[in-house]
Structure formats: C-alpha cells, structure tokens
PDB file of C-alpha atoms in Angstrom:
ATOM      1  CA  MET A  18     -76.989 188.791  61.946  1.00 37.00           C
ATOM      2  CA  VAL A  19     -78.491 188.666  65.508  1.00 47.00           C
ATOM      3  CA  ASP A  20     -75.557 187.706  68.076  1.00 78.00           C
ATOM      4  CA  THR A  21     -75.673 183.776  68.322  1.00 85.00           C
ATOM      5  CA  CYS A  22     -75.151 183.749  72.087  1.00 86.00           C
ATOM      6  CA  ASP A  23     -77.781 186.309  72.650  1.00 90.00           C
ATOM      7  CA  GLU A  24     -80.135 184.411  70.218  1.00 94.00           C
ATOM      8  CA  LEU A  25     -79.545 181.084  71.965  1.00 95.00           C
ATOM      9  CA  SER A  26     -79.934 182.883  75.468  1.00 93.00           C
ATOM     10  CA  ARG A  27     -83.353 183.965  74.221  1.00 95.00           C
ATOM     11  CA  LEU A  28     -84.336 180.679  73.068  1.00 96.00           C
ATOM     12  CA  ALA A  29     -83.386 179.128  76.399  1.00 95.00           C
ATOM     13  CA  THR A  30     -85.615 181.743  78.008  1.00 95.00           C
ATOM     14  CA  TYR A  31     -88.408 181.034  75.661  1.00 96.00           C
ATOM     15  CA  LEU A  32     -88.117 177.430  76.479  1.00 97.00           C
ATOM     16  CA  GLY A  33     -87.865 177.637  80.091  1.00 94.00           C
ATOM     17  CA  VAL A  34     -84.420 175.975  80.269  1.00 95.00           C
ATOM     18  CA  SER A  35     -81.009 176.692  81.507  1.00 90.00           C
ATOM     19  CA  CYS A  36     -78.726 178.000  78.698  1.00 84.00           C
ATOM     20  CA  GLY A  37     -75.446 177.282  80.889  1.00 82.00           C
ATOM     21  CA  LYS A  38     -72.504 178.437  79.733  1.00 88.00           C
ATOM     22  CA  ILE A  39     -72.134 179.387  75.563  1.00 86.00           C
ATOM     23  CA  SER A  40     -68.770 180.484  74.300  1.00 84.00           C
ATOM     24  CA  PHE A  41     -67.504 180.666  70.828  1.00 84.00           C
ATOM     25  CA  ASP A  42     -65.184 178.208  69.194  1.00 80.00           C
ATOM     26  CA  GLY A  43     -62.510 180.426  68.278  1.00 73.00           C
ATOM     27  CA  LYS A  44     -61.141 178.613  65.300  1.00 76.00           C
ATOM     28  CA  GLU A  45     -64.651 178.036  63.627  1.00 70.00           C
ATOM     29  CA  LYS A  46     -66.583 180.749  65.037  1.00 79.00           C
ATOM     30  CA  VAL A  47     -69.650 178.775  66.145  1.00 86.00           C
ATOM     31  CA  PRO A  48     -71.399 178.525  69.594  1.00 89.00           C
ATOM     32  CA  VAL A  49     -70.356 175.796  72.050  1.00 90.00           C
ATOM     33  CA  LEU A  50     -72.751 174.976  75.038  1.00 91.00           C
ATOM     34  CA  LYS A  51     -70.601 173.906  78.055  1.00 89.00           C
ATOM     35  CA  VAL A  52     -72.603 170.897  79.607  1.00 84.00           C
ATOM     36  CA  GLN A  53     -72.057 168.799  82.589  1.00 81.00           C
ATOM     37  CA  ASN A  54     -71.344 165.357  80.622  1.00 79.00           C
ATOM     38  CA  ASN A  55     -68.859 167.379  78.381  1.00 78.00           C
ATOM     39  CA  SER A  56     -70.432 166.385  75.237  1.00 83.00           C
ATOM     40  CA  ASN A  57     -70.157 170.234  74.385  1.00 87.00           C
ATOM     41  CA  PRO A  58     -72.637 170.391  71.458  1.00 90.00           C
ATOM     42  CA  LYS A  59     -71.261 172.696  68.756  1.00 92.00           C
ATOM     43  CA  GLY A  60     -73.130 174.840  66.255  1.00 92.00           C
ATOM     44  CA  LEU A  61     -76.165 176.855  66.277  1.00 95.00           C
ATOM     45  CA  ILE A  62     -78.362 174.170  65.086  1.00 96.00           C
ATOM     46  CA  THR A  63     -77.067 171.640  67.498  1.00 95.00           C
ATOM     47  CA  VAL A  64     -77.007 173.780  70.202  1.00 95.00           C
ATOM     48  CA  ALA A  65     -80.701 175.072  69.742  1.00 96.00           C
ATOM     49  CA  LYS A  66     -81.986 171.399  69.186  1.00 97.00           C
ATOM     50  CA  TYR A  67     -80.128 170.413  72.399  1.00 95.00           C
ATOM     51  CA  LEU A  68     -81.972 173.307  74.217  1.00 96.00           C
ATOM     52  CA  THR A  69     -85.305 172.388  72.581  1.00 97.00           C
ATOM     53  CA  ARG A  70     -84.987 168.667  73.589  1.00 95.00           C
ATOM     54  CA  SER A  71     -84.200 169.712  77.049  1.00 94.00           C
ATOM     55  CA  SER A  72     -87.504 171.549  77.233  1.00 95.00           C
ATOM     56  CA  GLN A  73     -91.189 170.414  77.576  1.00 94.00           C
ATOM     57  CA  HIS A  74     -91.682 171.707  74.023  1.00 91.00           C
ATOM     58  CA  ALA A  75     -89.579 169.451  72.315  1.00 92.00           C
ATOM     59  CA  LYS A  76     -92.436 167.545  70.542  1.00 90.00           C
ATOM     60  CA  SER A  77     -94.138 170.622  69.015  1.00 93.00           C
ATOM     61  CA  LEU A  78     -91.234 172.609  68.317  1.00 97.00           C
ATOM     62  CA  LEU A  79     -89.312 169.770  66.638  1.00 97.00           C
ATOM     63  CA  GLY A  80     -91.955 167.837  65.078  1.00 94.00           C
ATOM     64  CA  ALA A  81     -94.131 164.831  65.863  1.00 91.00           C
ATOM     65  CA  THR A  82     -93.357 162.871  63.054  1.00 93.00           C
ATOM     66  CA  SER A  83     -90.437 161.656  61.083  1.00 95.00           C
ATOM     67  CA  GLU A  84     -91.440 163.850  58.120  1.00 95.00           C
ATOM     68  CA  GLU A  85     -92.105 166.849  60.212  1.00 95.00           C
ATOM     69  CA  LYS A  86     -88.807 166.526  61.735  1.00 96.00           C
ATOM     70  CA  ALA A  87     -86.808 166.169  58.687  1.00 97.00           C
ATOM     71  CA  ALA A  88     -88.636 169.248  57.380  1.00 97.00           C
ATOM     72  CA  ILE A  89     -87.869 171.181  60.168  1.00 97.00           C
ATOM     73  CA  ASP A  90     -84.332 170.098  60.173  1.00 97.00           C
ATOM     74  CA  GLN A  91     -83.923 171.293  56.312  1.00 98.00           C
ATOM     75  CA  TRP A  92     -85.381 174.686  57.336  1.00 98.00           C
ATOM     76  CA  LEU A  93     -82.603 175.010  60.203  1.00 98.00           C
ATOM     77  CA  GLU A  94     -80.057 174.046  57.580  1.00 97.00           C
ATOM     78  CA  TYR A  95     -81.500 176.775  55.309  1.00 97.00           C
ATOM     79  CA  ARG A  96     -81.257 179.285  57.918  1.00 96.00           C
ATOM     80  CA  VAL A  97     -77.455 178.512  58.106  1.00 95.00           C
ATOM     81  CA  THR A  98     -76.590 178.188  54.604  1.00 95.00           C
ATOM     82  CA  ARG A  99     -78.880 180.618  52.932  1.00 94.00           C
ATOM     83  CA  ILE A 100     -79.575 183.319  55.749  1.00 95.00           C
ATOM     84  CA  ASP A 101     -76.537 183.509  57.402  1.00 92.00           C
ATOM     85  CA  ARG A 102     -74.157 183.098  54.533  1.00 89.00           C
ATOM     86  CA  SER A 103     -76.055 185.669  52.332  1.00 86.00           C
ATOM     87  CA  THR A 104     -73.399 188.535  52.199  1.00 84.00           C
ATOM     88  CA  GLN A 105     -74.295 190.260  48.920  1.00 87.00           C
ATOM     89  CA  ASP A 106     -77.432 192.137  48.306  1.00 86.00           C
ATOM     90  CA  LYS A 107     -78.312 190.035  45.415  1.00 89.00           C
ATOM     91  CA  ASP A 108     -78.082 186.846  47.681  1.00 90.00           C
ATOM     92  CA  VAL A 109     -80.111 188.439  50.333  1.00 91.00           C
ATOM     93  CA  SER A 110     -82.879 189.747  47.841  1.00 92.00           C
ATOM     94  CA  ASN A 111     -83.102 186.211  46.261  1.00 94.00           C
ATOM     95  CA  THR A 112     -83.312 184.537  49.468  1.00 96.00           C
ATOM     96  CA  LEU A 113     -86.168 187.209  50.945  1.00 97.00           C
ATOM     97  CA  LYS A 114     -87.988 186.557  47.733  1.00 97.00           C
ATOM     98  CA  GLU A 115     -87.726 182.956  47.827  1.00 97.00           C
ATOM     99  CA  LEU A 116     -89.198 182.971  51.719  1.00 97.00           C
ATOM    100  CA  ASN A 117     -91.852 185.230  50.493  1.00 98.00           C
ATOM    101  CA  HIS A 118     -93.252 182.891  47.961  1.00 98.00           C
ATOM    102  CA  TYR A 119     -92.962 180.091  49.863  1.00 97.00           C
ATOM    103  CA  LEU A 120     -94.865 181.522  52.753  1.00 97.00           C
ATOM    104  CA  THR A 121     -97.740 182.510  50.340  1.00 96.00           C
ATOM    105  CA  ASP A 122    -100.378 179.979  51.953  1.00 95.00           C
ATOM    106  CA  LYS A 123     -98.633 179.500  55.293  1.00 96.00           C
ATOM    107  CA  VAL A 124     -99.152 180.962  59.002  1.00 96.00           C
ATOM    108  CA  TYR A 125     -95.757 179.236  60.046  1.00 97.00           C
ATOM    109  CA  VAL A 126     -93.173 177.637  58.113  1.00 97.00           C
ATOM    110  CA  MET A 127     -94.353 174.346  58.879  1.00 94.00           C
ATOM    111  CA  GLY A 128     -98.006 175.157  58.480  1.00 83.00           C
ATOM    112  CA  ASN A 129    -100.426 176.119  61.196  1.00 90.00           C
ATOM    113  CA  SER A 130     -98.031 175.869  64.410  1.00 95.00           C
ATOM    114  CA  LEU A 131     -94.916 177.458  65.549  1.00 97.00           C
ATOM    115  CA  THR A 132     -91.566 175.537  65.477  1.00 98.00           C
ATOM    116  CA  LEU A 133     -88.071 175.851  66.211  1.00 98.00           C
ATOM    117  CA  ALA A 134     -87.687 176.669  62.540  1.00 98.00           C
ATOM    118  CA  ASP A 135     -89.970 179.774  62.748  1.00 98.00           C
ATOM    119  CA  ILE A 136     -87.781 180.909  65.834  1.00 98.00           C
ATOM    120  CA  LEU A 137     -84.439 180.420  64.220  1.00 98.00           C
ATOM    121  CA  LEU A 138     -85.349 182.039  60.987  1.00 98.00           C
ATOM    122  CA  TYR A 139     -87.090 184.751  62.717  1.00 98.00           C
ATOM    123  CA  ASN A 140     -83.971 185.594  64.517  1.00 96.00           C
ATOM    124  CA  GLY A 141     -81.928 185.211  61.306  1.00 95.00           C
ATOM    125  CA  LEU A 142     -83.957 187.938  59.629  1.00 96.00           C
ATOM    126  CA  VAL A 143     -84.372 190.393  62.375  1.00 95.00           C
ATOM    127  CA  LYS A 144     -81.467 192.680  60.940  1.00 92.00           C
ATOM    128  CA  GLY A 145     -82.313 192.353  57.496  1.00 93.00           C
ATOM    129  CA  MET A 146     -85.958 192.947  57.863  1.00 95.00           C
ATOM    130  CA  GLY A 147     -85.414 196.064  60.240  1.00 93.00           C
ATOM    131  CA  SER A 148     -83.445 197.494  57.096  1.00 92.00           C
ATOM    132  CA  LEU A 149     -85.926 197.155  54.631  1.00 94.00           C
ATOM    133  CA  THR A 150     -87.917 200.237  53.548  1.00 93.00           C
ATOM    134  CA  PHE A 151     -91.710 200.377  53.900  1.00 93.00           C
ATOM    135  CA  TYR A 152     -92.116 199.812  50.193  1.00 93.00           C
ATOM    136  CA  GLU A 153     -89.772 196.781  50.129  1.00 95.00           C
ATOM    137  CA  LYS A 154     -91.521 195.265  52.885  1.00 95.00           C
ATOM    138  CA  GLU A 155     -94.681 195.705  51.288  1.00 94.00           C
ATOM    139  CA  THR A 156     -93.441 193.740  48.019  1.00 95.00           C
ATOM    140  CA  LEU A 157     -92.552 190.923  50.450  1.00 97.00           C
ATOM    141  CA  MET A 158     -95.981 190.702  51.916  1.00 96.00           C
ATOM    142  CA  ASN A 159     -96.268 187.247  52.737  1.00 97.00           C
ATOM    143  CA  LEU A 160     -92.774 187.208  54.410  1.00 98.00           C
ATOM    144  CA  SER A 161     -93.619 190.512  56.224  1.00 97.00           C
ATOM    145  CA  ARG A 162     -97.069 188.851  57.421  1.00 97.00           C
ATOM    146  CA  TRP A 163     -95.047 185.956  58.839  1.00 98.00           C
ATOM    147  CA  PHE A 164     -92.327 187.987  60.433  1.00 98.00           C
ATOM    148  CA  ASP A 165     -94.803 190.386  62.119  1.00 97.00           C
ATOM    149  CA  ASN A 166     -96.752 187.464  63.257  1.00 97.00           C
ATOM    150  CA  ILE A 167     -93.887 185.913  65.021  1.00 98.00           C
ATOM    151  CA  GLN A 168     -92.267 189.169  66.491  1.00 97.00           C
ATOM    152  CA  HIS A 169     -95.726 189.916  68.043  1.00 97.00           C
ATOM    153  CA  GLN A 170     -95.304 186.743  69.905  1.00 96.00           C
ATOM    154  CA  THR A 171     -93.217 188.328  72.691  1.00 96.00           C
ATOM    155  CA  ALA A 172     -91.841 185.296  74.317  1.00 96.00           C
ATOM    156  CA  VAL A 173     -90.096 184.862  71.010  1.00 97.00           C
ATOM    157  CA  ARG A 174     -89.271 188.545  70.434  1.00 96.00           C
ATOM    158  CA  GLN A 175     -88.018 189.156  74.023  1.00 96.00           C
ATOM    159  CA  SER A 176     -85.684 192.286  74.082  1.00 93.00           C
ATOM    160  CA  LEU A 177     -85.551 192.694  70.278  1.00 95.00           C
ATOM    161  CA  GLU A 178     -87.087 195.726  69.221  1.00 94.00           C
ATOM    162  CA  LEU A 179     -90.199 195.593  66.963  1.00 95.00           C
ATOM    163  CA  VAL A 180     -89.649 195.913  63.322  1.00 95.00           C
ATOM    164  CA  HIS A 181     -92.356 198.504  62.044  1.00 93.00           C
ATOM    165  CA  PHE A 182     -94.452 197.846  59.260  1.00 89.00           C
ATOM    166  CA  GLN A 183     -96.592 200.178  57.234  1.00 73.00           C
ATOM    167  CA  ARG A 184    -100.328 199.894  57.851  1.00 64.00           C
ATOM    168  CA  ASN A 185    -101.746 201.556  54.888  1.00 62.00           C
ATOM    169  CA  GLN A 186    -100.849 200.715  51.153  1.00 56.00           C
ATOM    170  CA  LEU A 187     -98.323 202.862  49.911  1.00 52.00           C
ATOM    171  CA  TYR A 188     -99.598 202.887  46.243  1.00 56.00           C
ATOM    172  CA  ARG A 189    -102.867 202.097  45.444  1.00 56.00           C
ATOM    173  CA  GLY A 190    -102.560 201.833  41.794  1.00 57.00           C
ATOM    174  CA  VAL A 191    -105.469 204.336  40.763  1.00 57.00           C
ATOM    175  CA  LYS A 192    -105.147 205.893  37.468  1.00 57.00           C
ATOM    176  CA  VAL A 193    -104.888 209.537  37.472  1.00 55.00           C
ATOM    177  CA  HIS A 194    -106.702 211.062  34.387  1.00 53.00           C
TER     178      HIS A 194
END
C-alpha cells in the first residue's frame, strides 16, 4: 500500500489545493487533516473528498448527479474495504480479477472521465500492479489497460515510478506441428 500521507499530498498537488498538515491517528491508524476550524477530517476517503471539494475540480471528480456521487462513493469504499484490506494472495487475486472484469468496456471506473475513484484506486493498486509479472498483467488485460492509462497522466502519477507493461504478446497461441 502506498503511504497514505504521500498519497493525500499528491492528490492535493493534483487538485491545486493546500494539503495542510496530515498526521496519523495513533489508535486507529488513519490519516487526520488539521484544518483551521478544528473539524479535522479523518480517514482516507473523508480527507480525499474534503481536499477535492476544496478544489475547482469537485464536480468532475466527485460526480454531477446523485447517482454519480453514490457510485463514486461506492468505489471509494471499495478501495478501503477490498484493496487496502486484501492481505492474502487469494484475496488480492480475486480483487484484481473482479476489477479486470468490471473494466472490460470502460476507459475509467465511471465510464469516460477521470474521477476521484480512479485516482484512489490507482494509488491503492500501484504496489500490487508493480509486483505482478508481465504474464499476470497480460491476463488482467482490462485492468492493465486502465492502470496504464491512469499512470500516464503525469499529474496523477507525479513522483511514483511507472509500472512497466509488456508491449508484445507473450504467447501467440500458435500450434507447432
């Protein structure tokens, strides 16, 4: 998992807003954003949404309609409950396969435009995608396509290293006689 403070700092940079002071709640191990009115948003999703709402990108990244907002919230919850909490290889594999299937006919998680869900899912998957073999990435073709698209948006990726994908097909399926 990517360091949450760094992730939120990169998000703030992408959004063009001040990230302020982020610390970790020692007991719950979640990020806390110190703000002037002492409301101190707590948790990855809450802080990310607070930063996004503080930017000029709020409508496009958080959704314009109630349905879009709810779907984005669902994906943000997916990040925390499925991606961040997948510790066993079987869980990680199932989550990646599920995402691969979902992204079959989508450019972005919500269709045709980047949302906060794409950004947070990308950050949650960076380490895992980087550790996959070229063959494993090829078997997750839709997820790999989506991930590579997001990572090539340098404003999103910033200081993270590129995850490399094989450009040529590893196995052609040609029968040898």
